[in-house]
Amino acid sequence: MDAKPPLPPYTLESAAQKVRLAEDAWNSRDPDRVALVYTEDRPWRNRAEFPVGREQVRQFLQRKWARELDYRPVKEIWACGGVLPASTTCPSRPGSASSTGRSGGVPTIIPA
């Protein structure tokens, strides 16, 4: 897979753009598009599931989005050290315990 701009080293502005592109991919709800963002053998962690590789990730996302119809993550830049930006994700879940409908965020590294 060819890397898509913006590429490292990141400025704060290009890191924010990379995070926005990741958010757009997730909110497309297209498992193929999201799986292609990650390397073929990247392990994932989601509560009790640990998919590895793009095919398992695709299957996981299909199951996730079949259950969580209103899932819409909001990604924001959390840190940028030049090589890998990190983001925090706040999933939107209507009817959640919070008045904003958002649950707590988890920092993640956005791959180049």
PDB file of C-alpha atoms in Angstrom:
ATOM      1  CA  MET A   1       0.000   0.000   0.000  1.00  0.00           C
ATOM      2  CA  ASP A   2       1.303   3.442  -0.881  1.00  0.00           C
ATOM      3  CA  ALA A   3       1.368   5.991   1.899  1.00  0.00           C
ATOM      4  CA  LYS A   4      -0.964   8.930   1.376  1.00  0.00           C
ATOM      5  CA  PRO A   5      -0.200  12.526   2.315  1.00  0.00           C
ATOM      6  CA  PRO A   6       0.286  14.131   4.659  1.00  0.00           C
ATOM      7  CA  LEU A   7       3.481  12.213   5.438  1.00  0.00           C
ATOM      8  CA  PRO A   8       6.049  12.565   8.229  1.00  0.00           C
ATOM      9  CA  PRO A   9       7.655  14.575   9.560  1.00  0.00           C
ATOM     10  CA  TYR A  10       4.436  16.199  10.745  1.00  0.00           C
ATOM     11  CA  THR A  11       3.792  19.761  11.708  1.00  0.00           C
ATOM     12  CA  LEU A  12       0.915  20.442  14.060  1.00  0.00           C
ATOM     13  CA  GLU A  13      -1.203  21.403  11.031  1.00  0.00           C
ATOM     14  CA  SER A  14      -0.363  18.316   8.941  1.00  0.00           C
ATOM     15  CA  ALA A  15      -0.826  16.047  11.991  1.00  0.00           C
ATOM     16  CA  ALA A  16      -4.294  17.542  12.524  1.00  0.00           C
ATOM     17  CA  GLN A  17      -5.043  16.902   8.833  1.00  0.00           C
ATOM     18  CA  LYS A  18      -3.940  13.241   9.207  1.00  0.00           C
ATOM     19  CA  VAL A  19      -6.184  12.831  12.258  1.00  0.00           C
ATOM     20  CA  ARG A  20      -9.122  14.364  10.351  1.00  0.00           C
ATOM     21  CA  LEU A  21      -8.561  11.922   7.468  1.00  0.00           C
ATOM     22  CA  ALA A  22      -8.629   9.031   9.956  1.00  0.00           C
ATOM     23  CA  GLU A  23     -11.900  10.355  11.427  1.00  0.00           C
ATOM     24  CA  ASP A  24     -13.399  10.641   7.942  1.00  0.00           C
ATOM     25  CA  ALA A  25     -12.410   7.033   7.144  1.00  0.00           C
ATOM     26  CA  TRP A  26     -14.013   5.731  10.348  1.00  0.00           C
ATOM     27  CA  ASN A  27     -17.181   7.746   9.796  1.00  0.00           C
ATOM     28  CA  SER A  28     -17.513   6.397   6.249  1.00  0.00           C
ATOM     29  CA  ARG A  29     -18.479   3.081   7.913  1.00  0.00           C
ATOM     30  CA  ASP A  30     -16.641   1.319   5.080  1.00  0.00           C
ATOM     31  CA  PRO A  31     -14.686  -1.601   6.633  1.00  0.00           C
ATOM     32  CA  ASP A  32     -12.474  -1.917   3.548  1.00  0.00           C
ATOM     33  CA  ARG A  33     -11.489   1.758   3.686  1.00  0.00           C
ATOM     34  CA  VAL A  34     -10.709   1.632   7.414  1.00  0.00           C
ATOM     35  CA  ALA A  35      -8.790  -1.672   7.199  1.00  0.00           C
ATOM     36  CA  LEU A  36      -6.535  -0.286   4.463  1.00  0.00           C
ATOM     37  CA  VAL A  37      -5.347   2.483   6.770  1.00  0.00           C
ATOM     38  CA  TYR A  38      -3.519  -0.101   8.892  1.00  0.00           C
ATOM     39  CA  THR A  39      -0.743  -2.566   8.037  1.00  0.00           C
ATOM     40  CA  GLU A  40      -1.744  -6.105   7.085  1.00  0.00           C
ATOM     41  CA  ASP A  41      -0.567  -7.679  10.348  1.00  0.00           C
ATOM     42  CA  ARG A  42      -1.422  -4.919  12.824  1.00  0.00           C
ATOM     43  CA  PRO A  43      -3.064  -6.338  15.970  1.00  0.00           C
ATOM     44  CA  TRP A  44      -6.154  -4.531  17.234  1.00  0.00           C
ATOM     45  CA  ARG A  45      -7.654  -4.410  20.702  1.00  0.00           C
ATOM     46  CA  ASN A  46     -11.301  -3.720  21.362  1.00  0.00           C
ATOM     47  CA  ARG A  47     -12.522  -4.795  24.775  1.00  0.00           C
ATOM     48  CA  ALA A  48     -12.679  -8.625  24.477  1.00  0.00           C
ATOM     49  CA  GLU A  49     -11.817  -8.912  20.764  1.00  0.00           C
ATOM     50  CA  PHE A  50      -8.304  -8.957  19.347  1.00  0.00           C
ATOM     51  CA  PRO A  51      -8.486  -9.075  15.546  1.00  0.00           C
ATOM     52  CA  VAL A  52      -5.206  -9.338  13.630  1.00  0.00           C
ATOM     53  CA  GLY A  53      -4.858  -8.535   9.943  1.00  0.00           C
ATOM     54  CA  ARG A  54      -7.138  -6.742   7.536  1.00  0.00           C
ATOM     55  CA  GLU A  55      -9.639  -9.569   7.009  1.00  0.00           C
ATOM     56  CA  GLN A  56     -10.289  -9.986  10.741  1.00  0.00           C
ATOM     57  CA  VAL A  57     -10.494  -6.194  11.081  1.00  0.00           C
ATOM     58  CA  ARG A  58     -13.078  -6.032   8.273  1.00  0.00           C
ATOM     59  CA  GLN A  59     -15.173  -8.722   9.955  1.00  0.00           C
ATOM     60  CA  PHE A  60     -14.861  -7.000  13.329  1.00  0.00           C
ATOM     61  CA  LEU A  61     -15.949  -3.627  11.910  1.00  0.00           C
ATOM     62  CA  GLN A  62     -18.933  -5.180  10.124  1.00  0.00           C
ATOM     63  CA  ARG A  63     -20.110  -6.722  13.423  1.00  0.00           C
ATOM     64  CA  LYS A  64     -19.404  -3.502  15.358  1.00  0.00           C
ATOM     65  CA  TRP A  65     -21.297  -1.265  12.972  1.00  0.00           C
ATOM     66  CA  ALA A  66     -24.223  -3.706  12.728  1.00  0.00           C
ATOM     67  CA  ARG A  67     -24.679  -3.281  16.523  1.00  0.00           C
ATOM     68  CA  GLU A  68     -23.660   0.353  16.947  1.00  0.00           C
ATOM     69  CA  LEU A  69     -25.787   2.070  14.320  1.00  0.00           C
ATOM     70  CA  ASP A  70     -25.114   5.581  15.633  1.00  0.00           C
ATOM     71  CA  TYR A  71     -21.380   5.150  16.318  1.00  0.00           C
ATOM     72  CA  ARG A  72     -19.553   8.265  15.094  1.00  0.00           C
ATOM     73  CA  PRO A  73     -16.085   8.819  16.544  1.00  0.00           C
ATOM     74  CA  VAL A  74     -14.681  12.312  16.837  1.00  0.00           C
ATOM     75  CA  LYS A  75     -10.876  12.306  16.610  1.00  0.00           C
ATOM     76  CA  GLU A  76      -8.817  15.210  17.879  1.00  0.00           C
ATOM     77  CA  ILE A  77      -5.072  15.806  17.843  1.00  0.00           C
ATOM     78  CA  TRP A  78      -3.619  14.871  21.208  1.00  0.00           C
ATOM     79  CA  ALA A  79       0.126  15.045  20.619  1.00  0.00           C
ATOM     80  CA  CYS A  80       2.546  15.457  17.735  1.00  0.00           C
ATOM     81  CA  GLY A  81       6.205  14.572  17.947  1.00  0.00           C
ATOM     82  CA  GLY A  82       6.978  14.967  14.246  1.00  0.00           C
ATOM     83  CA  VAL A  83       6.952  11.281  13.259  1.00  0.00           C
ATOM     84  CA  LEU A  84       3.640   9.866  14.528  1.00  0.00           C
ATOM     85  CA  PRO A  85       0.704  12.010  15.561  1.00  0.00           C
ATOM     86  CA  ALA A  86      -1.467  10.716  18.363  1.00  0.00           C
ATOM     87  CA  SER A  87      -5.167  11.351  18.569  1.00  0.00           C
ATOM     88  CA  THR A  88      -7.873  10.856  21.110  1.00  0.00           C
ATOM     89  CA  THR A  89     -11.194   9.371  20.087  1.00  0.00           C
ATOM     90  CA  CYS A  90     -14.482  10.265  21.693  1.00  0.00           C
ATOM     91  CA  PRO A  91     -17.180   7.960  20.348  1.00  0.00           C
ATOM     92  CA  SER A  92     -20.613   9.506  19.979  1.00  0.00           C
ATOM     93  CA  ARG A  93     -23.287   7.286  21.435  1.00  0.00           C
ATOM     94  CA  PRO A  94     -26.755   8.813  21.631  1.00  0.00           C
ATOM     95  CA  GLY A  95     -28.460   7.951  24.894  1.00  0.00           C
ATOM     96  CA  SER A  96     -25.205   7.399  26.783  1.00  0.00           C
ATOM     97  CA  ALA A  97     -24.872   8.260  30.444  1.00  0.00           C
ATOM     98  CA  SER A  98     -23.257  11.614  29.765  1.00  0.00           C
ATOM     99  CA  SER A  99     -25.332  14.619  28.786  1.00  0.00           C
ATOM    100  CA  THR A 100     -23.156  15.143  25.706  1.00  0.00           C
ATOM    101  CA  GLY A 101     -23.657  11.604  24.394  1.00  0.00           C
ATOM    102  CA  ARG A 102     -19.892  11.061  24.347  1.00  0.00           C
ATOM    103  CA  SER A 103     -17.810   8.536  26.222  1.00  0.00           C
ATOM    104  CA  GLY A 104     -14.197   8.957  27.276  1.00  0.00           C
ATOM    105  CA  GLY A 105     -11.448   9.122  24.701  1.00  0.00           C
ATOM    106  CA  VAL A 106      -8.495   6.793  24.215  1.00  0.00           C
ATOM    107  CA  PRO A 107      -5.235   8.132  22.770  1.00  0.00           C
ATOM    108  CA  THR A 108      -4.118   6.278  19.641  1.00  0.00           C
ATOM    109  CA  ILE A 109      -1.228   6.588  17.209  1.00  0.00           C
ATOM    110  CA  ILE A 110      -2.212   7.412  13.618  1.00  0.00           C
ATOM    111  CA  PRO A 111       0.005   5.425  11.216  1.00  0.00           C
ATOM    112  CA  ALA A 112       1.743   7.128   8.306  1.00  0.00           C
TER     113      ALA A 112
END
